[in-house]
mmCIF file of C-alpha atoms in Angstrom:
data_model
loop_
_atom_site.group_PDB
_atom_site.id
_atom_site.type_symbol
_atom_site.label_atom_id
_atom_site.label_comp_id
_atom_site.label_asym_id
_atom_site.label_seq_id
_atom_site.Cartn_x
_atom_site.Cartn_y
_atom_site.Cartn_z
ATOM 1 C CA MET A 1 0.000 0.000 0.000
ATOM 2 C CA ILE A 2 1.326 3.442 -0.956
ATOM 3 C CA THR A 3 1.225 5.775 2.033
ATOM 4 C CA PRO A 4 0.801 9.581 1.678
ATOM 5 C CA ARG A 5 4.446 10.023 2.746
ATOM 6 C CA LEU A 6 5.708 7.667 0.040
ATOM 7 C CA ARG A 7 3.451 9.382 -2.490
ATOM 8 C CA ASP A 8 4.866 12.789 -1.514
ATOM 9 C CA ARG A 9 8.437 11.515 -1.795
ATOM 10 C CA ARG A 10 7.756 10.136 -5.240
ATOM 11 C CA ALA A 11 6.131 13.388 -6.327
ATOM 12 C CA SER A 12 9.169 15.347 -5.129
ATOM 13 C CA ARG A 13 11.526 13.053 -7.080
ATOM 14 C CA ILE A 14 9.466 13.457 -10.242
ATOM 15 C CA LEU A 15 9.330 17.228 -9.745
ATOM 16 C CA LEU A 16 13.112 17.441 -9.289
ATOM 17 C CA THR A 17 13.585 15.396 -12.460
ATOM 18 C CA LEU A 18 11.186 17.642 -14.366
ATOM 19 C CA VAL A 19 12.884 20.839 -13.180
ATOM 20 C CA THR A 20 16.305 19.442 -14.128
ATOM 21 C CA ALA A 21 15.048 18.391 -17.561
ATOM 22 C CA VAL A 22 13.318 21.702 -18.337
ATOM 23 C CA ALA A 23 16.332 23.755 -17.188
ATOM 24 C CA ALA A 24 18.718 21.665 -19.291
ATOM 25 C CA GLY A 25 16.444 21.811 -22.332
ATOM 26 C CA ALA A 26 16.191 25.582 -22.052
ATOM 27 C CA LEU A 27 19.982 25.890 -21.705
ATOM 28 C CA PHE A 28 20.658 23.673 -24.716
ATOM 29 C CA ASN A 29 18.076 25.673 -26.658
ATOM 30 C CA LEU A 30 19.852 28.937 -25.801
ATOM 31 C CA LEU A 31 23.145 27.367 -26.926
ATOM 32 C CA HIS A 32 21.495 26.351 -30.243
ATOM 33 C CA ALA A 33 22.371 22.687 -29.682
ATOM 34 C CA PRO A 34 20.754 20.150 -32.039
ATOM 35 C CA ILE A 35 17.439 18.717 -30.756
ATOM 36 C CA PRO A 36 17.952 20.579 -27.433
ATOM 37 C CA TRP A 37 14.820 19.288 -25.718
ATOM 38 C CA LEU A 38 15.968 15.691 -26.250
ATOM 39 C CA LEU A 39 19.721 15.992 -25.606
ATOM 40 C CA GLY A 40 19.565 18.517 -22.759
ATOM 41 C CA PRO A 41 17.225 16.552 -20.472
ATOM 42 C CA MET A 42 18.949 13.265 -21.299
ATOM 43 C CA ILE A 43 22.440 14.469 -20.378
ATOM 44 C CA ALA A 44 21.390 16.525 -17.332
ATOM 45 C CA VAL A 45 19.249 13.778 -15.813
ATOM 46 C CA LEU A 46 21.966 11.194 -16.503
ATOM 47 C CA ILE A 47 24.478 13.282 -14.538
ATOM 48 C CA GLY A 48 22.052 14.297 -11.791
ATOM 49 C CA SER A 49 20.729 10.800 -11.136
ATOM 50 C CA ASN A 50 24.247 9.391 -10.755
ATOM 51 C CA VAL A 51 25.453 12.253 -8.534
ATOM 52 C CA SER A 52 22.350 12.366 -6.318
ATOM 53 C CA LYS A 53 21.305 8.731 -6.215
ATOM 54 C CA GLY A 54 17.705 7.934 -5.399
ATOM 55 C CA ARG A 55 16.482 11.504 -5.854
ATOM 56 C CA TYR A 56 15.366 11.228 -9.498
ATOM 57 C CA GLU A 57 12.366 9.376 -10.898
ATOM 58 C CA TRP A 58 10.455 9.445 -14.186
ATOM 59 C CA PRO A 59 7.346 7.282 -14.655
ATOM 60 C CA GLY A 60 7.126 5.192 -17.777
ATOM 61 C CA TYR A 61 3.724 6.641 -18.660
ATOM 62 C CA LEU A 62 5.311 10.065 -19.228
ATOM 63 C CA ARG A 63 7.753 8.588 -21.723
ATOM 64 C CA ASN A 64 4.849 6.737 -23.366
ATOM 65 C CA ALA A 65 2.995 10.047 -23.758
ATOM 66 C CA GLY A 66 5.994 11.442 -25.635
ATOM 67 C CA MET A 67 6.096 8.340 -27.812
ATOM 68 C CA ILE A 68 2.433 8.829 -28.757
ATOM 69 C CA VAL A 69 3.184 12.370 -29.969
ATOM 70 C CA VAL A 70 6.151 11.177 -32.043
ATOM 71 C CA GLY A 71 4.070 8.296 -33.395
ATOM 72 C CA TYR A 72 1.438 10.785 -34.509
ATOM 73 C CA THR A 73 4.005 12.876 -36.410
ATOM 74 C CA ILE A 74 5.280 9.726 -38.129
ATOM 75 C CA GLY A 75 1.730 8.676 -38.990
ATOM 76 C CA GLN A 76 1.075 12.093 -40.542
ATOM 77 C CA SER A 77 3.801 11.393 -43.090
ATOM 78 C CA LEU A 78 2.518 7.910 -44.012
ATOM 79 C CA THR A 79 0.354 8.941 -46.944
ATOM 80 C CA VAL A 80 -0.589 6.591 -49.780
ATOM 81 C CA ALA A 81 2.174 8.018 -51.986
ATOM 82 C CA ALA A 82 4.709 7.645 -49.176
ATOM 83 C CA LEU A 83 3.709 4.016 -48.543
ATOM 84 C CA GLN A 84 4.068 3.241 -52.244
ATOM 85 C CA GLY A 85 7.548 4.747 -52.189
ATOM 86 C CA MET A 86 8.458 2.647 -49.141
ATOM 87 C CA SER A 87 7.328 -0.567 -50.874
ATOM 88 C CA GLN A 88 9.814 0.096 -53.661
ATOM 89 C CA GLN A 89 12.592 0.255 -51.074
ATOM 90 C CA LEU A 90 11.981 -3.220 -49.580
ATOM 91 C CA PRO A 91 14.929 -4.952 -51.350
ATOM 92 C CA TYR A 92 17.272 -2.194 -50.162
ATOM 93 C CA MET A 93 15.813 -2.364 -46.651
ATOM 94 C CA LEU A 94 16.662 -6.070 -46.540
ATOM 95 C CA LEU A 95 20.133 -5.492 -47.987
ATOM 96 C CA MET A 96 21.035 -2.667 -45.602
ATOM 97 C CA THR A 97 19.572 -4.376 -42.525
ATOM 98 C CA THR A 98 21.475 -7.581 -43.260
ATOM 99 C CA ALA A 99 24.712 -5.666 -43.864
ATOM 100 C CA LEU A 100 24.305 -3.732 -40.606
ATOM 101 C CA LEU A 101 23.656 -6.911 -38.609
ATOM 102 C CA LEU A 102 26.690 -8.636 -40.158
ATOM 103 C CA PHE A 103 28.770 -5.600 -39.213
ATOM 104 C CA CYS A 104 27.450 -5.895 -35.637
ATOM 105 C CA ALA A 105 28.326 -9.609 -35.560
ATOM 106 C CA GLY A 106 31.922 -8.911 -36.610
ATOM 107 C CA LEU A 107 32.203 -6.000 -34.186
ATOM 108 C CA SER A 108 30.905 -8.197 -31.362
ATOM 109 C CA LEU A 109 33.648 -10.738 -32.036
ATOM 110 C CA LEU A 110 36.264 -8.005 -31.637
ATOM 111 C CA ILE A 111 34.613 -6.680 -28.449
ATOM 112 C CA ALA A 112 34.452 -10.183 -26.970
ATOM 113 C CA LYS A 113 38.187 -10.750 -27.540
ATOM 114 C CA LEU A 114 39.199 -7.362 -26.157
ATOM 115 C CA SER A 115 36.970 -7.510 -23.071
ATOM 116 C CA GLY A 116 37.099 -11.205 -22.237
ATOM 117 C CA THR A 117 33.295 -11.245 -22.400
ATOM 118 C CA ASP A 118 31.574 -14.250 -23.920
ATOM 119 C CA TYR A 119 30.437 -13.779 -27.501
ATOM 120 C CA LYS A 120 26.721 -14.144 -26.713
ATOM 121 C CA THR A 121 26.830 -11.215 -24.298
ATOM 122 C CA ALA A 122 28.870 -9.075 -26.704
ATOM 123 C CA LEU A 123 26.540 -9.846 -29.613
ATOM 124 C CA LEU A 124 23.341 -9.088 -27.719
ATOM 125 C CA GLY A 125 24.900 -5.869 -26.472
ATOM 126 C CA SER A 126 25.615 -4.757 -30.049
ATOM 127 C CA ILE A 127 22.399 -5.731 -31.831
ATOM 128 C CA PRO A 128 20.698 -2.496 -32.993
ATOM 129 C CA GLY A 129 17.217 -3.421 -31.864
ATOM 130 C CA GLY A 130 14.779 -1.968 -29.404
ATOM 131 C CA LEU A 131 16.146 -1.909 -25.866
ATOM 132 C CA THR A 132 13.169 -3.786 -24.424
ATOM 133 C CA GLN A 133 13.223 -6.502 -27.074
ATOM 134 C CA VAL A 134 16.982 -7.106 -26.818
ATOM 135 C CA VAL A 135 16.968 -7.200 -23.008
ATOM 136 C CA THR A 136 14.059 -9.664 -23.098
ATOM 137 C CA LEU A 137 15.996 -11.869 -25.518
ATOM 138 C CA ALA A 138 19.060 -11.671 -23.252
ATOM 139 C CA GLU A 139 16.951 -12.774 -20.274
ATOM 140 C CA GLU A 140 15.836 -15.828 -22.237
ATOM 141 C CA THR A 141 19.359 -16.772 -23.365
ATOM 142 C CA GLU A 142 21.356 -18.953 -20.989
ATOM 143 C CA GLY A 143 24.807 -17.757 -19.941
ATOM 144 C CA VAL A 144 24.345 -14.095 -20.927
ATOM 145 C CA ASN A 145 25.446 -11.267 -18.598
ATOM 146 C CA LEU A 146 22.229 -9.261 -18.507
ATOM 147 C CA THR A 147 23.827 -6.251 -16.785
ATOM 148 C CA VAL A 148 26.506 -5.869 -19.468
ATOM 149 C CA VAL A 149 23.915 -6.234 -22.254
ATOM 150 C CA THR A 150 21.644 -3.597 -20.694
ATOM 151 C CA VAL A 151 24.415 -1.065 -20.065
ATOM 152 C CA THR A 152 25.947 -1.578 -23.525
ATOM 153 C CA GLN A 153 22.566 -1.114 -25.193
ATOM 154 C CA VAL A 154 21.822 2.048 -23.206
ATOM 155 C CA ILE A 155 25.247 3.544 -24.012
ATOM 156 C CA ARG A 156 24.787 2.662 -27.696
ATOM 157 C CA LEU A 157 21.447 4.445 -27.691
ATOM 158 C CA MET A 158 22.878 7.533 -25.991
ATOM 159 C CA ILE A 159 25.888 7.766 -28.303
ATOM 160 C CA ILE A 160 23.655 7.536 -31.356
ATOM 161 C CA ILE A 161 21.291 10.191 -29.982
ATOM 162 C CA ILE A 162 24.304 12.486 -29.473
ATOM 163 C CA CYS A 163 26.402 11.694 -32.574
ATOM 164 C CA VAL A 164 23.760 11.397 -35.291
ATOM 165 C CA PRO A 165 22.386 14.936 -34.738
ATOM 166 C CA LEU A 166 25.938 16.292 -34.903
ATOM 167 C CA ILE A 167 26.378 14.634 -38.296
ATOM 168 C CA VAL A 168 23.039 15.636 -39.785
ATOM 169 C CA PHE A 169 23.064 19.189 -38.408
ATOM 170 C CA HIS A 170 26.716 20.107 -38.802
ATOM 171 C CA THR A 171 28.064 18.319 -41.887
ATOM 172 C CA PRO A 172 27.195 18.775 -45.588
ATOM 173 C CA PHE A 173 26.296 15.066 -45.681
ATOM 174 C CA GLY A 174 23.404 15.654 -43.327
ATOM 175 C CA GLN A 175 21.643 18.412 -45.214
ATOM 176 C CA GLY A 176 18.675 16.409 -46.417
ATOM 177 C CA GLY A 177 15.381 18.266 -46.188
ATOM 178 C CA THR A 178 14.139 21.176 -48.203
ATOM 179 C CA ALA A 179 12.092 24.151 -47.141
ATOM 180 C CA ALA A 180 9.739 23.567 -50.055
ATOM 181 C CA ALA A 181 9.050 20.010 -48.999
ATOM 182 C CA HIS A 182 8.461 21.126 -45.417
ATOM 183 C CA GLU A 183 6.065 23.843 -46.556
ATOM 184 C CA ALA A 184 4.159 21.283 -48.617
ATOM 185 C CA VAL A 185 3.730 19.117 -45.543
ATOM 186 C CA LYS A 186 2.503 22.137 -43.575
ATOM 187 C CA GLN A 187 -0.031 22.985 -46.266
ATOM 188 C CA HIS A 188 -1.273 19.407 -46.193
ATOM 189 C CA VAL A 189 -1.786 19.081 -42.440
ATOM 190 C CA ALA A 190 -2.240 22.610 -41.118
ATOM 191 C CA THR A 191 -5.919 22.742 -41.931
ATOM 192 C CA GLY A 192 -8.233 20.754 -39.727
ATOM 193 C CA SER A 193 -11.736 21.010 -38.365
ATOM 194 C CA GLY A 194 -12.642 20.773 -34.696
ATOM 195 C CA ILE A 195 -13.656 17.125 -35.080
ATOM 196 C CA GLU A 196 -10.204 16.233 -36.398
ATOM 197 C CA TRP A 197 -8.508 17.893 -33.421
ATOM 198 C CA LEU A 198 -10.625 15.605 -31.229
ATOM 199 C CA LEU A 199 -10.620 12.464 -33.385
ATOM 200 C CA PHE A 200 -6.879 12.093 -33.988
ATOM 201 C CA PRO A 201 -5.851 12.261 -30.284
ATOM 202 C CA ILE A 202 -8.523 9.703 -29.359
ATOM 203 C CA VAL A 203 -7.426 7.325 -32.124
ATOM 204 C CA CYS A 204 -3.746 7.748 -31.164
ATOM 205 C CA ILE A 205 -4.384 6.955 -27.496
ATOM 206 C CA VAL A 206 -6.678 4.002 -28.224
ATOM 207 C CA SER A 207 -4.243 2.634 -30.841
ATOM 208 C CA ALA A 208 -1.379 2.854 -28.347
ATOM 209 C CA ILE A 209 -3.347 1.027 -25.647
ATOM 210 C CA VAL A 210 -4.513 -1.708 -28.020
ATOM 211 C CA ALA A 211 -1.020 -2.175 -29.483
ATOM 212 C CA ASN A 212 0.387 -2.476 -25.968
ATOM 213 C CA LYS A 213 -2.267 -5.005 -24.969
ATOM 214 C CA ILE A 214 -1.413 -7.275 -27.899
ATOM 215 C CA LYS A 215 2.339 -6.951 -27.137
ATOM 216 C CA PHE A 216 3.108 -5.069 -30.356
ATOM 217 C CA PRO A 217 6.745 -3.901 -30.561
ATOM 218 C CA THR A 218 7.250 -0.233 -29.635
ATOM 219 C CA ALA A 219 3.498 -0.102 -29.070
ATOM 220 C CA PHE A 220 3.221 3.516 -27.942
ATOM 221 C CA LEU A 221 5.019 4.667 -31.081
ATOM 222 C CA LEU A 222 3.760 2.317 -33.798
ATOM 223 C CA GLY A 223 0.151 2.144 -32.557
ATOM 224 C CA PRO A 224 -0.465 5.904 -32.999
ATOM 225 C CA ALA A 225 1.549 5.934 -36.239
ATOM 226 C CA PHE A 226 -0.596 3.232 -37.826
ATOM 227 C CA GLY A 227 -3.810 4.682 -36.353
ATOM 228 C CA THR A 228 -3.042 8.119 -37.790
ATOM 229 C CA ALA A 229 -2.107 6.656 -41.173
ATOM 230 C CA ALA A 230 -5.356 4.660 -41.239
ATOM 231 C CA LEU A 231 -7.446 7.788 -40.596
ATOM 232 C CA GLN A 232 -5.681 9.629 -43.399
ATOM 233 C CA LEU A 233 -6.652 6.870 -45.837
ATOM 234 C CA PHE A 234 -10.230 8.162 -45.370
ATOM 235 C CA SER A 235 -9.184 11.643 -46.578
ATOM 236 C CA LEU A 236 -8.949 13.064 -43.065
ATOM 237 C CA GLN A 237 -6.068 15.439 -42.398
ATOM 238 C CA GLY A 238 -4.126 15.308 -39.171
ATOM 239 C CA PRO A 239 -3.690 18.830 -37.735
ATOM 240 C CA LEU A 240 -0.157 20.175 -37.515
ATOM 241 C CA LEU A 241 1.149 20.102 -33.943
ATOM 242 C CA PRO A 242 2.602 23.295 -32.465
ATOM 243 C CA PRO A 243 6.397 23.198 -31.933
ATOM 244 C CA VAL A 244 5.946 23.202 -28.150
ATOM 245 C CA ALA A 245 4.169 19.824 -28.359
ATOM 246 C CA VAL A 246 7.087 18.250 -30.237
ATOM 247 C CA ASP A 247 9.547 19.848 -27.794
ATOM 248 C CA ALA A 248 7.593 18.432 -24.855
ATOM 249 C CA ALA A 249 7.651 14.965 -26.425
ATOM 250 C CA GLN A 250 11.420 15.220 -26.805
ATOM 251 C CA LEU A 251 11.744 16.157 -23.138
ATOM 252 C CA LEU A 252 9.561 13.275 -21.970
ATOM 253 C CA ILE A 253 11.594 10.743 -23.980
ATOM 254 C CA GLY A 254 15.044 12.234 -23.323
ATOM 255 C CA THR A 255 14.468 12.328 -19.566
ATOM 256 C CA TYR A 256 13.510 8.649 -19.566
ATOM 257 C CA VAL A 257 16.612 7.651 -21.536
ATOM 258 C CA GLY A 258 18.831 9.658 -19.177
ATOM 259 C CA LEU A 259 17.669 7.585 -16.215
ATOM 260 C CA LEU A 260 18.417 4.251 -17.875
ATOM 261 C CA LEU A 261 22.185 4.215 -17.369
ATOM 262 C CA LYS A 262 23.328 3.065 -13.932
ATOM 263 C CA PRO A 263 27.128 2.502 -13.843
ATOM 264 C CA ASP A 264 26.914 0.974 -10.353
ATOM 265 C CA MET A 265 25.475 -2.143 -11.952
ATOM 266 C CA LEU A 266 28.859 -2.970 -13.496
ATOM 267 C CA ALA A 267 31.659 -5.011 -11.963
ATOM 268 C CA HIS A 268 34.481 -3.635 -14.170
ATOM 269 C CA LYS A 269 33.192 -0.133 -14.833
ATOM 270 C CA ALA A 270 36.072 1.517 -16.700
ATOM 271 C CA ARG A 271 36.745 -1.343 -19.113
ATOM 272 C CA THR A 272 33.112 -2.159 -19.810
ATOM 273 C CA LEU A 273 32.076 1.474 -20.249
ATOM 274 C CA GLY A 274 35.077 2.168 -22.479
ATOM 275 C CA LEU A 275 34.333 -0.787 -24.735
ATOM 276 C CA ALA A 276 30.623 0.098 -24.809
ATOM 277 C CA VAL A 277 31.453 3.653 -25.925
ATOM 278 C CA GLY A 278 33.837 2.312 -28.572
ATOM 279 C CA ASN A 279 31.183 -0.138 -29.711
ATOM 280 C CA GLY A 280 28.618 2.656 -30.048
ATOM 281 C CA LEU A 281 30.983 4.912 -31.999
ATOM 282 C CA LEU A 282 31.930 2.117 -34.395
ATOM 283 C CA LEU A 283 28.247 1.339 -34.950
ATOM 284 C CA VAL A 284 27.670 4.980 -35.885
ATOM 285 C CA LEU A 285 30.592 4.846 -38.331
ATOM 286 C CA GLY A 286 29.282 1.582 -39.789
ATOM 287 C CA ALA A 287 25.804 3.043 -40.283
ATOM 288 C CA TRP A 288 27.352 6.163 -41.823
ATOM 289 C CA GLY A 289 29.301 4.029 -44.287
ATOM 290 C CA LEU A 290 26.208 2.056 -45.253
ATOM 291 C CA SER A 291 24.234 5.277 -45.678
ATOM 292 C CA LEU A 292 26.887 6.489 -48.129
ATOM 293 C CA LEU A 293 26.362 3.273 -50.077
ATOM 294 C CA LEU A 294 22.590 3.713 -49.997
ATOM 295 C CA THR A 295 22.838 7.231 -51.443
ATOM 296 C CA ARG A 296 24.754 5.699 -54.366
ATOM 297 C CA LEU A 297 22.153 2.982 -54.896
ATOM 298 C CA GLN A 298 19.020 5.087 -54.441
ATOM 299 C CA PRO A 299 18.066 8.751 -54.947
ATOM 300 C CA VAL A 300 17.854 9.561 -51.230
ATOM 301 C CA SER A 301 19.590 12.309 -49.284
ATOM 302 C CA GLY A 302 22.449 11.594 -46.917
ATOM 303 C CA ALA A 303 20.388 12.672 -43.912
ATOM 304 C CA THR A 304 17.502 10.387 -44.817
ATOM 305 C CA ALA A 305 19.836 7.446 -45.430
ATOM 306 C CA LEU A 306 21.720 7.914 -42.155
ATOM 307 C CA LEU A 307 18.587 8.374 -40.056
ATOM 308 C CA GLY A 308 17.021 5.305 -41.660
ATOM 309 C CA LEU A 309 20.070 3.134 -40.962
ATOM 310 C CA ALA A 310 21.241 4.608 -37.637
ATOM 311 C CA PRO A 311 21.019 1.842 -34.997
ATOM 312 C CA GLY A 312 19.039 3.979 -32.569
ATOM 313 C CA GLY A 313 15.411 4.184 -31.556
ATOM 314 C CA MET A 314 12.752 4.943 -34.130
ATOM 315 C CA ASP A 315 11.345 7.657 -31.892
ATOM 316 C CA GLN A 316 14.652 9.561 -31.661
ATOM 317 C CA MET A 317 15.425 9.194 -35.375
ATOM 318 C CA GLY A 318 11.868 10.281 -36.168
ATOM 319 C CA ILE A 319 12.306 13.419 -34.046
ATOM 320 C CA ILE A 320 15.531 14.323 -35.871
ATOM 321 C CA ALA A 321 13.984 13.612 -39.287
ATOM 322 C CA HIS A 322 11.053 15.837 -38.368
ATOM 323 C CA GLU A 323 13.362 18.645 -37.239
ATOM 324 C CA ILE A 324 15.500 18.716 -40.410
ATOM 325 C CA HIS A 325 12.619 17.942 -42.810
ATOM 326 C CA ALA A 326 14.185 14.718 -44.061
ATOM 327 C CA ASN A 327 12.067 12.045 -45.768
ATOM 328 C CA LEU A 328 10.234 10.925 -42.612
ATOM 329 C CA PRO A 329 8.247 8.064 -44.242
ATOM 330 C CA LEU A 330 11.446 6.546 -45.612
ATOM 331 C CA VAL A 331 13.277 6.947 -42.300
ATOM 332 C CA ALA A 332 10.361 5.320 -40.471
ATOM 333 C CA GLY A 333 10.177 2.566 -43.099
ATOM 334 C CA TYR A 334 13.831 1.556 -42.727
ATOM 335 C CA GLN A 335 13.654 1.731 -38.925
ATOM 336 C CA LEU A 336 10.397 -0.228 -38.861
ATOM 337 C CA PHE A 337 11.753 -2.902 -41.206
ATOM 338 C CA ARG A 338 14.812 -3.396 -38.982
ATOM 339 C CA THR A 339 12.617 -3.539 -35.873
ATOM 340 C CA PHE A 340 10.475 -6.347 -37.277
ATOM 341 C CA PHE A 341 13.472 -8.133 -38.779
ATOM 342 C CA ILE A 342 15.236 -8.173 -35.408
ATOM 343 C CA LEU A 343 12.041 -9.092 -33.586
ATOM 344 C CA PHE A 344 10.959 -12.020 -35.764
ATOM 345 C CA VAL A 345 14.009 -13.206 -37.731
ATOM 346 C CA VAL A 346 17.025 -12.579 -35.514
ATOM 347 C CA PRO A 347 15.970 -14.452 -32.312
ATOM 348 C CA PRO A 348 15.578 -17.889 -33.966
ATOM 349 C CA LEU A 349 18.808 -17.322 -35.905
ATOM 350 C CA LEU A 350 20.672 -16.398 -32.721
ATOM 351 C CA ARG A 351 19.330 -19.415 -30.866
ATOM 352 C CA LEU A 352 20.484 -21.641 -33.726
ATOM 353 C CA VAL A 353 23.956 -20.040 -33.734
ATOM 354 C CA PHE A 354 24.271 -20.332 -29.953
ATOM 355 C CA GLN A 355 23.233 -23.995 -30.071
ATOM 356 C CA LEU A 356 25.825 -24.738 -32.736
ATOM 357 C CA VAL A 357 28.516 -22.930 -30.730
ATOM 358 C CA ALA A 358 27.541 -24.841 -27.574
ATOM 359 C CA ARG A 359 27.687 -28.197 -29.388
ATOM 360 C CA LYS A 360 31.071 -27.371 -30.851
ATOM 361 C CA ALA A 361 32.385 -26.418 -27.429
ATOM 362 C CA LYS A 362 31.245 -29.766 -25.960
ATOM 363 C CA GLN A 363 32.945 -31.819 -28.660
ATOM 364 C CA PRO A 364 36.297 -33.317 -27.611
ATOM 365 C CA ASP A 365 39.366 -31.986 -29.403
#
């Protein structure tokens, strides 16, 4: 039973976290940092929660609310024309996803040798899937160090959230969107009657709840995205959200990510953290290289290619794509394809590989 005192303590922890996140977001905004309301809260809460242990808290439902907003913005871009364009990219989605996973497998072998960690732990720490799905797979795999997998995955996510915006905002390679394209999107979604302002939020919330109930991957993101896209098939137009709503969604998600990393969980902190950072940076470089290849194979911008292939979360890559006016449907398509590929294809393949490795290890020399 939750007593009033415990409830007050929890409320004070949430309030402290909120104040820290808002202050950091405002500071990063003043400094003109890329995606300030995502990066600022994430970094500030990460530091604060590890300096003042036990004083920070952020409920999962707040992060889910941010995911619903991002899912809505992705769903707005999933028009019939956009979906047709995504279908033409399926062979390249398969090619790029397979190449990225093979790169991760080779990188994991190097990490395992350098760290002395078993290959299963290193591989599950490197797989560019959703944090929840990969951690669940690690829990189900015998002999895996769950703490190392969790910390490596969180560090990978943070590095990608920090590095990818730097590339797309501050290098010529990342200049992908056009003002004309952005204005066209605004013209398409800015108009909306009162019923649409009421209907779309209801559909987004219900879609998120239903998707979560049926255990759909990234339910609070994909549920609203598909619900919004379905409404638009009936010639309804989703109203354009004010910038403050997108900024608030960034804050809700960034704050949650900042609280994920807990270095105290590690036995060999310096070595494990160092290798995890190196792993994350190499994954960014690998995705960057593959995005260069994709721009040669298909008429897509560098920013769109990198955001589609970056081994981060679909919500964070969607936020960045929205901010720079990249091809959001294509970014979401590549991220979604990799999510489902890792969810449905990779686990049985990994189990098969691990079984073969275990049998080989038991065989006498």
